[in-house]
Coordinates of C-alpha atoms in Angstrom, one line a residue:
M1 CA 0.2 0.1 0.1
W2 CA 0.9 3.6 -0.4
S3 CA 1.9 5.1 2.9
S4 CA 2.1 8.6 1.5
V5 CA 2.5 10.3 -1.8
L6 CA 6.1 9.8 -1.6
D7 CA 5.4 6.2 -2.1
L8 CA 3.6 6.2 -5.1
P9 CA 4.8 4.1 -8.5
D10 CA 7.1 6.6 -10.9
P11 CA 4.3 7.2 -13.4
V12 CA 1.7 8.2 -10.8
M13 CA 4.2 10.1 -9.0
A14 CA 5.0 12.0 -12.1
L15 CA 1.3 12.9 -12.6
F16 CA 1.2 13.8 -9.0
R17 CA 3.9 16.2 -9.1
Y18 CA 2.3 17.7 -12.2
F19 CA -0.9 18.1 -10.4
S20 CA 0.6 19.6 -7.3
L21 CA 1.6 22.5 -9.4
A22 CA -1.5 22.8 -11.2
L23 CA -3.5 22.4 -7.9
S24 CA -1.1 25.0 -6.1
M25 CA -3.1 28.1 -6.8
T26 CA -6.3 26.2 -5.8
S27 CA -4.7 25.3 -2.6
L28 CA -3.9 28.8 -1.7
S29 CA -7.6 29.7 -2.3
L30 CA -8.9 26.8 0.0
S31 CA -6.5 27.3 2.5
A32 CA -8.4 30.0 4.5
A33 CA -9.4 29.1 8.2
T34 CA -13.0 27.9 8.5
D35 CA -15.4 27.3 11.1
S36 CA -15.3 23.5 11.6
S37 CA -18.6 23.5 13.3
R38 CA -20.0 25.1 10.1
C39 CA -18.0 24.2 7.0
R40 CA -16.5 20.9 5.8
C41 CA -12.7 20.6 5.5
L42 CA -11.7 20.7 1.9
Y43 CA -8.1 19.6 0.3
G44 CA -5.5 22.3 0.6
Q45 CA -7.1 23.7 4.0
D46 CA -4.9 23.5 7.5
C47 CA -7.4 20.8 8.5
W48 CA -6.7 18.6 5.8
P49 CA -5.4 15.1 7.0
N50 CA -1.7 14.6 6.8
D51 CA 0.1 11.9 5.3
V52 CA 0.2 9.9 8.6
A53 CA -3.3 10.1 9.1
F54 CA -3.9 8.8 5.4
S55 CA -1.4 5.8 6.0
T56 CA -2.9 5.0 8.9
F57 CA -6.4 5.0 7.3
S58 CA -5.4 3.0 4.1
Q59 CA -4.3 0.1 6.2
K60 CA -8.2 -0.5 7.1
L61 CA -8.9 -1.0 3.4
S62 CA -8.8 -3.8 0.7
Q63 CA -7.4 -1.5 -1.9
P64 CA -4.6 1.6 -1.9
L65 CA -6.2 4.9 -2.0
I66 CA -7.0 6.4 -5.1
R67 CA -6.0 9.9 -6.2
P68 CA -8.2 11.0 -9.2
T69 CA -7.2 13.2 -12.0
P70 CA -8.9 14.8 -15.0
I71 CA -8.6 12.3 -17.9
A72 CA -7.1 14.5 -20.1
A73 CA -4.2 15.5 -17.9
T74 CA -2.0 12.8 -19.4
C75 CA -2.1 14.6 -22.8
Y76 CA -0.7 17.7 -20.8
S77 CA 2.4 15.9 -19.6
N78 CA 2.7 13.7 -22.7
S79 CA 0.8 14.0 -25.8
S80 CA 2.2 11.4 -27.8
S81 CA 2.1 8.7 -24.6
S82 CA -0.1 5.6 -24.8
S83 CA -2.3 6.8 -21.9
C84 CA -3.2 10.1 -24.0
L85 CA -3.9 8.0 -27.1
D86 CA -6.4 6.0 -24.9
A87 CA -8.0 8.9 -23.3
T88 CA -8.4 10.6 -26.7
T89 CA -9.7 7.3 -28.4
N90 CA -12.1 6.8 -25.5
F91 CA -13.2 10.2 -24.7
H92 CA -16.8 9.5 -25.8
N93 CA -17.0 6.2 -24.4
S94 CA -19.5 5.8 -21.7
T95 CA -18.3 2.4 -20.4
W96 CA -14.5 3.6 -20.6
R97 CA -15.6 6.7 -18.5
T98 CA -17.0 4.5 -15.9
D99 CA -13.7 3.0 -15.1
Q100 CA -12.0 6.2 -14.7
P101 CA -12.1 7.7 -11.0
G102 CA -11.8 11.1 -12.3
A103 CA -13.9 11.1 -15.0
S104 CA -17.8 12.3 -15.4
Q105 CA -20.0 11.4 -18.2
N106 CA -20.6 15.0 -18.8
I107 CA -17.3 17.1 -18.5
N108 CA -18.8 20.2 -17.3
F109 CA -18.9 18.3 -13.7
E110 CA -15.3 17.9 -14.0
T111 CA -14.6 21.9 -14.1
Y112 CA -15.2 24.3 -11.6
I113 CA -16.5 27.9 -12.0
R114 CA -14.5 30.2 -9.5
R115 CA -16.5 33.2 -8.1
N116 CA -14.4 35.4 -10.1
G117 CA -15.9 33.7 -13.1
T118 CA -12.5 31.6 -14.2
V119 CA -13.4 28.2 -15.3
E120 CA -10.8 25.5 -14.0
G121 CA -10.6 22.4 -15.7
C122 CA -8.6 20.2 -17.8
Y123 CA -9.7 20.1 -21.8
L124 CA -8.7 17.4 -23.9
N125 CA -8.0 20.0 -26.7
V126 CA -4.7 21.4 -25.5
T127 CA -4.6 23.8 -28.2
L128 CA -7.1 26.0 -26.1
G129 CA -4.4 27.1 -24.2
D130 CA -5.9 26.7 -20.9
P131 CA -3.7 25.2 -18.2
C132 CA -5.0 21.8 -16.8
K133 CA -6.4 22.0 -13.2
Q134 CA -8.0 19.5 -11.0
G135 CA -11.4 21.1 -11.5
S136 CA -14.3 19.4 -9.1
V137 CA -12.7 16.2 -9.4
P138 CA -11.9 15.2 -5.9
P139 CA -8.1 14.7 -5.4
I140 CA -8.3 11.6 -3.2
G141 CA -10.6 8.8 -2.4
V142 CA -11.4 5.0 -1.7
D143 CA -11.5 2.3 -4.3
A144 CA -14.5 0.5 -2.4
R145 CA -14.6 -3.2 -3.1
N146 CA -17.0 -4.3 -0.3
S147 CA -19.0 -2.7 2.3
Q148 CA -16.0 -2.7 5.0
D149 CA -14.3 -0.3 2.9
V150 CA -17.1 1.9 2.5
Q151 CA -17.8 1.9 6.3
A152 CA -14.2 2.6 6.9
A153 CA -14.5 5.6 4.3
V154 CA -17.5 7.2 6.0
R155 CA -15.7 6.8 9.5
F156 CA -12.8 8.7 8.4
V157 CA -14.9 11.2 6.5
K158 CA -16.5 11.9 9.7
E159 CA -13.5 12.0 11.9
H160 CA -11.8 14.8 9.8
N161 CA -15.0 16.5 8.8
L162 CA -14.4 16.2 5.3
K163 CA -16.8 16.8 2.2
L164 CA -17.7 13.5 1.1
V165 CA -18.6 12.7 -2.7
V166 CA -20.1 9.1 -3.4
K167 CA -19.2 8.0 -7.0
N168 CA -20.4 5.1 -9.1
T169 CA -20.3 5.7 -13.0
G170 CA -20.3 9.5 -13.2
H171 CA -23.6 9.4 -15.2
D172 CA -25.2 12.5 -13.1
Y173 CA -27.0 15.5 -14.5
L174 CA -26.7 17.2 -11.3
G175 CA -22.8 16.7 -10.6
R176 CA -23.4 14.9 -7.2
S177 CA -20.7 12.6 -8.2
S178 CA -17.7 15.2 -8.1
G179 CA -16.8 18.0 -5.8
R180 CA -13.8 20.4 -5.5
G181 CA -11.5 19.6 -2.8
S182 CA -13.8 16.5 -1.4
F183 CA -13.0 13.1 -0.6
M184 CA -14.5 10.1 -2.8
V185 CA -15.8 6.9 -2.2
W186 CA -16.0 4.9 -5.3
T187 CA -18.2 2.1 -5.6
H188 CA -17.6 1.2 -9.0
H189 CA -16.2 -2.1 -8.3
L190 CA -19.1 -3.3 -6.2
K191 CA -19.8 -5.7 -8.7
N192 CA -21.3 -9.0 -6.8
K193 CA -24.3 -10.5 -8.7
S194 CA -26.6 -13.3 -7.4
Y195 CA -30.0 -14.6 -8.2
N196 CA -32.5 -16.1 -5.9
E197 CA -35.7 -18.1 -6.9
T198 CA -37.1 -17.8 -3.5
F199 CA -35.9 -14.8 -2.0
V200 CA -37.2 -13.3 1.2
P201 CA -36.7 -9.9 2.6
L202 CA -34.7 -9.8 5.8
G203 CA -37.1 -9.8 8.6
G204 CA -40.1 -10.9 6.2
P205 CA -42.5 -13.8 6.6
S206 CA -41.0 -17.0 5.2
N207 CA -44.1 -16.8 2.4
A208 CA -42.8 -13.4 1.1
T209 CA -40.9 -15.1 -1.8
F210 CA -39.5 -13.3 -4.9
S211 CA -37.5 -14.3 -7.9
A212 CA -34.8 -11.8 -7.2
I213 CA -31.6 -10.6 -8.2
T214 CA -29.1 -9.1 -5.6
I215 CA -26.4 -6.5 -7.2
G216 CA -23.5 -4.1 -6.0
A217 CA -23.6 -0.8 -6.3
G218 CA -21.0 -0.6 -9.0
T219 CA -23.0 -3.1 -11.5
L220 CA -24.0 -1.5 -14.8
W221 CA -27.5 -2.3 -16.1
A222 CA -25.4 -3.9 -19.2
E223 CA -24.1 -6.3 -17.0
A224 CA -27.1 -6.5 -14.9
Y225 CA -29.3 -7.4 -18.1
E226 CA -26.9 -10.0 -19.2
F227 CA -26.8 -11.8 -15.7
V228 CA -30.8 -11.9 -15.2
N229 CA -31.1 -12.9 -19.0
E230 CA -28.7 -16.0 -18.1
Q231 CA -31.5 -17.0 -15.5
G232 CA -34.4 -16.5 -18.2
R233 CA -35.3 -13.5 -16.5
V234 CA -36.1 -9.7 -17.1
L235 CA -35.3 -6.9 -14.6
V236 CA -36.7 -3.3 -15.0
G237 CA -33.8 -1.0 -15.5
G238 CA -32.4 2.2 -17.1
I239 CA -31.7 2.4 -20.5
A240 CA -28.6 4.0 -22.0
V241 CA -26.2 4.1 -24.9
G242 CA -23.8 1.3 -23.6
G243 CA -25.9 0.4 -20.5
S244 CA -23.3 2.3 -18.4
V245 CA -25.5 3.5 -15.7
G246 CA -25.5 2.1 -12.6
A247 CA -27.9 -0.6 -11.6
A248 CA -28.0 0.0 -7.8
G249 CA -27.3 3.8 -6.9
G250 CA -28.7 6.9 -8.0
W251 CA -31.2 5.4 -10.7
V252 CA -33.4 3.5 -8.4
M253 CA -32.9 6.0 -5.5
G254 CA -34.3 8.8 -7.9
G255 CA -36.7 7.0 -9.0
G256 CA -35.7 4.7 -11.9
H257 CA -37.5 5.3 -15.1
S258 CA -37.3 2.2 -18.0
V259 CA -39.1 1.5 -21.3
L260 CA -40.6 -1.2 -19.6
S261 CA -42.4 1.0 -16.7
P262 CA -45.5 1.2 -18.3
K263 CA -45.6 -2.3 -17.9
Y264 CA -43.8 -3.3 -14.5
G265 CA -43.7 0.0 -12.9
L266 CA -40.3 2.3 -12.0
G267 CA -37.4 1.1 -10.4
V268 CA -38.6 1.9 -7.1
D269 CA -41.4 0.0 -7.4
N270 CA -39.3 -3.2 -8.2
V271 CA -36.7 -3.1 -5.5
L272 CA -37.2 -5.2 -2.4
E273 CA -34.1 -4.3 -0.5
F274 CA -31.1 -2.1 0.2
Q275 CA -27.9 -2.6 1.8
V276 CA -26.9 0.8 3.3
V277 CA -23.7 2.3 5.1
L278 CA -25.3 5.0 7.2
A279 CA -23.5 7.9 8.7
D280 CA -22.3 6.2 11.7
G281 CA -20.5 3.9 9.5
S282 CA -23.0 0.9 10.3
L283 CA -24.1 -1.3 7.9
V284 CA -28.0 -2.1 7.8
T285 CA -30.6 -3.5 5.7
A286 CA -33.6 -1.5 4.7
N287 CA -36.8 -3.1 3.4
A288 CA -40.3 -3.2 4.0
Y289 CA -39.7 -5.1 7.5
Q290 CA -37.1 -3.2 8.7
H291 CA -35.9 0.4 8.8
S292 CA -38.9 0.6 6.7
D293 CA -38.6 4.4 6.7
L294 CA -35.3 4.6 5.4
F295 CA -36.5 1.9 2.7
W296 CA -39.4 4.5 2.1
A297 CA -37.0 7.4 1.6
L298 CA -34.2 5.4 -0.6
R299 CA -37.2 4.8 -3.1
G300 CA -37.3 8.2 -4.8
G301 CA -35.9 10.4 -2.1
G302 CA -32.5 10.8 -4.0
G303 CA -29.1 9.2 -4.0
G304 CA -26.3 10.1 -1.7
T305 CA -28.5 11.7 0.7
Y306 CA -29.4 9.1 3.3
G307 CA -26.2 6.5 3.4
I308 CA -24.2 4.9 0.7
V309 CA -26.2 1.9 -0.9
T310 CA -23.6 -0.8 -1.3
A311 CA -26.1 -3.5 -2.9
A312 CA -29.9 -3.6 -4.1
T313 CA -32.1 -6.7 -4.5
Y314 CA -34.5 -6.4 -7.3
K315 CA -37.7 -8.7 -8.4
T316 CA -37.4 -10.1 -11.8
H317 CA -39.8 -10.9 -14.4
P318 CA -40.1 -14.0 -16.9
S319 CA -38.5 -13.5 -19.9
F320 CA -40.2 -12.1 -23.1
G321 CA -39.9 -11.1 -26.6
V322 CA -40.0 -7.2 -27.6
G323 CA -42.3 -5.5 -30.5
Q324 CA -41.0 -2.3 -31.7
A325 CA -42.6 0.4 -33.8
S326 CA -40.1 2.8 -35.1
F327 CA -41.5 6.0 -36.6
Q328 CA -40.8 9.3 -38.3
A329 CA -43.1 12.3 -39.3
N330 CA -42.2 15.5 -41.1
F331 CA -43.9 18.9 -40.1
T332 CA -44.7 20.0 -43.4
S333 CA -46.2 23.1 -42.0
P334 CA -46.9 24.7 -38.4
E335 CA -50.4 23.5 -38.5
V336 CA -49.4 20.1 -39.5
A337 CA -46.9 20.0 -36.7
E338 CA -49.3 21.0 -34.3
K339 CA -51.9 18.3 -35.3
V340 CA -49.0 15.6 -35.2
M341 CA -48.0 16.5 -31.6
T342 CA -51.4 16.5 -30.5
A343 CA -52.1 13.2 -31.7
T344 CA -48.6 11.8 -30.3
I345 CA -49.4 13.1 -26.7
S346 CA -53.0 11.8 -27.2
A347 CA -51.5 8.3 -28.2
T348 CA -49.3 8.2 -25.0
L349 CA -52.5 7.5 -22.9
N350 CA -53.5 4.5 -25.0
F351 CA -49.9 3.0 -25.5
T352 CA -49.2 3.2 -21.7
N353 CA -52.4 1.8 -20.4
A354 CA -51.3 -1.1 -23.0
G355 CA -48.1 -1.4 -21.1
W356 CA -46.1 0.1 -24.0
G357 CA -43.0 2.7 -23.7
G358 CA -41.3 5.1 -25.8
Y359 CA -38.5 7.4 -26.7
L360 CA -39.3 10.3 -29.1
Y361 CA -37.4 13.1 -30.0
I362 CA -39.0 16.3 -31.6
F363 CA -36.5 18.2 -33.7
P364 CA -37.3 21.5 -35.8
G365 CA -39.1 20.1 -38.7
F366 CA -40.0 16.4 -37.9
I367 CA -40.5 14.0 -35.1
A368 CA -38.7 10.4 -34.7
G369 CA -38.9 7.6 -32.3
I370 CA -39.5 4.3 -31.1
W371 CA -42.4 2.6 -29.2
V372 CA -41.8 -0.8 -27.4
A373 CA -44.3 -3.3 -26.7
P374 CA -43.0 -5.9 -23.9
N375 CA -44.6 -9.9 -24.5
A376 CA -45.8 -8.6 -28.1
S377 CA -45.3 -10.4 -31.5
Q378 CA -44.4 -8.2 -34.7
A379 CA -47.8 -8.9 -35.7
E380 CA -49.3 -7.7 -32.7
T381 CA -47.3 -4.7 -32.7
E382 CA -48.4 -3.8 -36.1
T383 CA -51.9 -4.1 -35.4
A384 CA -51.9 -1.7 -32.6
F385 CA -49.6 0.7 -33.8
T386 CA -51.1 1.0 -37.6
P387 CA -53.8 3.4 -36.8
F388 CA -51.6 6.0 -35.5
A389 CA -49.0 5.2 -38.1
S390 CA -51.7 5.7 -40.8
Y391 CA -52.5 9.0 -39.2
L392 CA -49.3 10.4 -39.4
Y393 CA -49.0 9.3 -43.3
N394 CA -52.1 10.7 -44.1
I395 CA -51.7 14.2 -42.2
T396 CA -48.2 14.6 -43.7
G397 CA -49.0 13.9 -47.1
G398 CA -47.2 10.7 -47.2
Q399 CA -44.2 12.1 -45.1
G400 CA -44.8 9.9 -42.1
G401 CA -44.9 6.5 -41.1
A402 CA -43.5 3.4 -39.2
V403 CA -41.7 0.3 -39.7
Y404 CA -41.7 -2.8 -37.5
N405 CA -39.6 -5.5 -35.9
Q406 CA -39.7 -8.0 -33.4
T407 CA -37.0 -9.3 -30.7
D408 CA -36.7 -12.7 -29.1
S409 CA -35.7 -11.3 -25.7
F410 CA -35.7 -7.8 -23.9
Y411 CA -31.7 -8.6 -23.5
Q412 CA -31.2 -8.8 -27.0
W413 CA -33.3 -6.0 -28.0
F414 CA -31.4 -3.6 -25.7
Y415 CA -27.9 -5.2 -26.7
D416 CA -28.7 -4.6 -30.3
M417 CA -30.2 -0.9 -29.9
F418 CA -28.1 0.4 -27.0
V419 CA -24.9 -1.4 -27.2
L420 CA -24.3 -2.0 -30.9
G421 CA -26.1 0.5 -32.4
G422 CA -26.4 3.9 -30.3
D423 CA -24.5 7.0 -30.7
S424 CA -22.3 8.5 -27.9
Q425 CA -24.2 10.6 -25.2
V426 CA -21.3 11.5 -23.4
G427 CA -18.0 13.6 -23.1
G428 CA -19.7 16.9 -24.0
N429 CA -20.8 19.8 -21.6
T430 CA -24.5 19.2 -20.7
Y431 CA -27.3 20.9 -18.6
I432 CA -30.7 19.2 -18.5
A433 CA -34.2 20.1 -17.4
S434 CA -37.0 18.0 -17.4
R435 CA -41.0 17.8 -16.4
L436 CA -43.4 15.2 -16.1
L437 CA -46.3 15.3 -18.8
S438 CA -49.4 14.5 -16.9
R439 CA -52.6 12.1 -17.9
E440 CA -55.1 14.8 -17.2
I441 CA -53.3 16.9 -20.1
A442 CA -52.8 14.2 -22.6
E443 CA -56.5 13.0 -22.0
H444 CA -58.4 16.7 -22.0
N445 CA -55.8 19.1 -23.4
P446 CA -53.2 17.6 -25.5
A447 CA -53.5 20.5 -28.2
Q448 CA -52.3 23.0 -25.5
A449 CA -49.4 20.6 -24.6
A450 CA -48.3 20.4 -28.0
K451 CA -48.4 24.4 -28.8
A452 CA -46.3 24.7 -25.8
L453 CA -43.7 22.1 -26.7
L454 CA -43.3 23.4 -30.3
S455 CA -42.7 27.0 -29.0
I456 CA -39.4 25.9 -27.4
P457 CA -36.7 26.4 -29.8
G458 CA -34.2 23.7 -30.7
S459 CA -35.1 19.9 -30.0
I460 CA -36.8 18.2 -26.9
G461 CA -36.8 14.7 -25.9
L462 CA -40.2 12.8 -24.7
N463 CA -39.7 9.7 -22.7
V464 CA -42.8 8.1 -22.4
I465 CA -42.0 6.1 -19.4
G466 CA -45.0 6.8 -17.0
G467 CA -48.8 5.6 -17.1
G468 CA -49.9 2.0 -17.0
A469 CA -48.2 0.0 -14.0
V470 CA -46.7 3.6 -12.9
N471 CA -50.2 4.9 -12.4
R472 CA -51.4 2.1 -10.6
V473 CA -49.2 2.5 -7.3
D474 CA -50.4 4.4 -4.3
P475 CA -48.3 7.6 -4.3
S476 CA -47.7 6.9 -0.3
L477 CA -45.9 3.7 -0.7
T478 CA -42.7 5.1 -1.7
G479 CA -40.7 8.5 -1.4
L480 CA -41.2 9.3 -5.0
N481 CA -42.5 12.6 -5.9
P482 CA -46.2 12.0 -6.1
S483 CA -46.5 13.5 -9.4
W484 CA -45.2 10.4 -10.9
R485 CA -48.2 8.8 -10.2
H486 CA -50.3 10.6 -12.6
S487 CA -47.9 11.3 -15.0
L488 CA -47.4 9.7 -18.8
A489 CA -44.0 10.9 -19.8
E490 CA -41.1 12.8 -19.2
V491 CA -40.4 15.9 -21.2
Y492 CA -37.0 17.1 -21.1
V493 CA -34.8 19.9 -22.9
T494 CA -30.9 20.1 -22.5
E495 CA -28.0 23.0 -23.3
G496 CA -24.3 22.7 -24.3
W497 CA -21.3 24.5 -25.0
E498 CA -17.6 24.2 -26.3
D499 CA -14.8 23.2 -23.9
G500 CA -13.0 26.3 -22.9
S501 CA -16.2 28.7 -22.8
N502 CA -15.9 31.2 -20.0
A503 CA -18.4 31.7 -17.3
T504 CA -20.3 34.1 -19.3
V505 CA -21.0 31.7 -22.1
I506 CA -22.0 29.2 -19.8
Q507 CA -24.3 31.4 -17.9
Q508 CA -26.0 31.8 -21.1
A509 CA -26.8 28.6 -21.4
A510 CA -28.0 28.1 -18.2
D511 CA -30.5 31.2 -18.8
R512 CA -31.7 29.5 -21.8
L513 CA -32.4 26.4 -19.9
K514 CA -34.2 28.4 -17.4
K515 CA -36.2 30.0 -19.9
N516 CA -37.1 26.7 -21.4
T517 CA -38.0 25.2 -17.8
D518 CA -40.6 28.0 -17.4
I519 CA -42.2 26.7 -20.8
L520 CA -42.1 23.0 -19.6
E521 CA -43.6 24.2 -16.6
N522 CA -46.7 25.6 -18.1
V523 CA -47.0 22.5 -20.5
S524 CA -48.3 20.3 -17.3
T525 CA -48.8 22.6 -14.6
D526 CA -48.0 22.0 -10.9
S527 CA -46.2 18.8 -12.4
G528 CA -42.6 17.6 -11.0
S529 CA -39.2 16.7 -12.2
Y530 CA -37.4 13.6 -12.8
L531 CA -34.3 14.1 -10.2
N532 CA -31.9 12.0 -12.3
E533 CA -32.6 14.2 -15.3
G534 CA -33.3 17.4 -13.7
S535 CA -32.1 20.9 -13.4
L536 CA -29.6 22.7 -11.4
F537 CA -31.4 25.7 -11.4
E538 CA -35.1 25.0 -10.3
R539 CA -36.8 27.8 -8.7
D540 CA -38.2 25.5 -6.3
F541 CA -36.1 22.3 -6.3
K542 CA -38.0 20.7 -3.0
K543 CA -41.2 21.0 -5.1
S544 CA -39.9 19.6 -8.4
Y545 CA -38.2 16.7 -7.1
F546 CA -40.2 15.8 -4.2
G547 CA -43.2 17.3 -3.8
S548 CA -45.4 16.9 -0.6
H549 CA -43.2 14.3 0.4
Y550 CA -40.4 16.8 1.2
S551 CA -41.0 17.2 4.8
G552 CA -41.3 13.6 5.3
L553 CA -37.8 12.8 3.6
K554 CA -36.4 15.6 5.8
A555 CA -37.5 14.2 8.9
I556 CA -35.9 10.7 7.9
K557 CA -32.8 12.5 6.7
E558 CA -32.4 14.0 10.2
K559 CA -32.8 10.8 11.8
Y560 CA -30.6 8.8 10.1
D561 CA -27.8 11.7 9.1
P562 CA -28.2 14.1 11.9
T563 CA -24.8 15.7 11.3
S564 CA -25.3 16.0 7.3
V565 CA -22.2 13.8 6.1
F566 CA -24.1 13.3 3.2
I567 CA -25.0 16.3 1.3
V568 CA -25.7 16.8 -2.5
A569 CA -26.9 19.4 -5.1
S570 CA -30.5 19.6 -5.0
G571 CA -31.0 16.8 -2.2
V572 CA -32.9 16.9 0.8
S573 CA -31.6 19.6 3.3
S574 CA -29.2 21.1 0.8
E575 CA -31.0 24.3 1.1
E576 CA -29.4 24.8 4.3
W577 CA -25.9 24.9 2.9
N578 CA -23.9 27.1 0.2
K579 CA -23.6 26.9 -3.4
D580 CA -20.4 24.6 -3.1
L581 CA -21.9 22.3 -0.3
D582 CA -18.9 22.9 2.0
C583 CA -20.3 25.6 4.5
L584 CA -23.9 25.9 6.1
L585 CA -25.5 29.1 5.5
D586 CA -26.1 31.6 8.5

């Protein structure tokens, strides 16, 4: 093990020396005295643990401490090195990024905007002329391989009053898996998987059995799907290019939507049990029979807030084939655009009631997307979708229609669509905002929603992952925002900017996002937002992300984490902290 920075292997030592220089200015700005009763201790401050403390701590771990750096850093020290070539080649590869402790999937969360407007980061394009700096990448952390590693890390963080960041894959539009000057617990290598046909939640009655899969927090959805497919079963999970979203972390704790949700519910409706390390370092099991209040909060109350989940257990479903309808329609005029969008929004009600999910994209001039029918043959899919496809064809004068295909298993459908055939979604600077589209407006006033959505400049996404089974769950059963239980779909917008942009350009992107969020708010008034695909600039994050459940979630947060070891952006109790989440507000 490395007892100090002086014991690092030569290549790592060289990089560490490089970053010592890059971090020196940052360290100076952090070294001001802080009130330890109100502020967290950050890297570079006098309170930061010394080498002896880290050496003693590392002896309690199964792995050496990690010292994350931005993935482009290697290109600044040696642009012709194999490690630089590796970073350049895989920069937009989401699965590769999950293996880098210093990488976020959206690179704006690797940077840091100082109060004077300076943007600190490390860009792959070295010709920009910006120095490579640590930005918001935590400088040190734990590579957790078991629950004991996580427990030791939490106790060390609490002992030294450090700012804690929990990171798995780095898929996070709120930047909760990064933090300037913080200490990281990296759960990416917690990958144990097991299947039990007669799983009984701990403390539950012997007749409460489920066909279930238990997976470590570091398991990716692609890995979970493959494993459960080998058992002849299906799992409700996240859908993303490469399947690199974590299967037992922030996805489920934020609600966890899926193209299968209209048929089988959300992630929070399928999870049976969590293993959780609490703020005092203890490991507990939370389910419907013990720590049931914590179990309630973890199902929709947000990740990184109540403890660190090390494993989750989900119920599974029998394997089935998948029918898919892929469609596109051109908007030949504004009037046609409104008619097509109105029909599309109306269709969400019938399709989700039948268990269909979909991913739709509205661009200037046309709409395209896929609808997925679980357990449906190609003939059944065509029969169900043809009336809508015929309408598109007729209303657009022959410039709209659909094609159909059928896949023998859900795993094969996912693999073909999102592993083999997907485009990159990562490696750029992205802000996102979302709203839930209600059943009421789809049923009674779809034209109003269509007109509002079409008024948004650029493109928008429509994830049809509500309705059906999602709406049939009692809102009080989970900590999830109750708005989900009367919603059909999630509508979202994004903004981006080029690497090297200054703070003014980034703020302009944020302002555009806020303006478009206001339009989304009027599409389906008094609705919520999907926490995992939400904005940092909500006017009232408590209402948008948690709704009427916020007070109950906060009470549970205070019970299990009374000293706020776990604080994340737009999370429960974060309103009590400053923008950087390192000091309590006065």
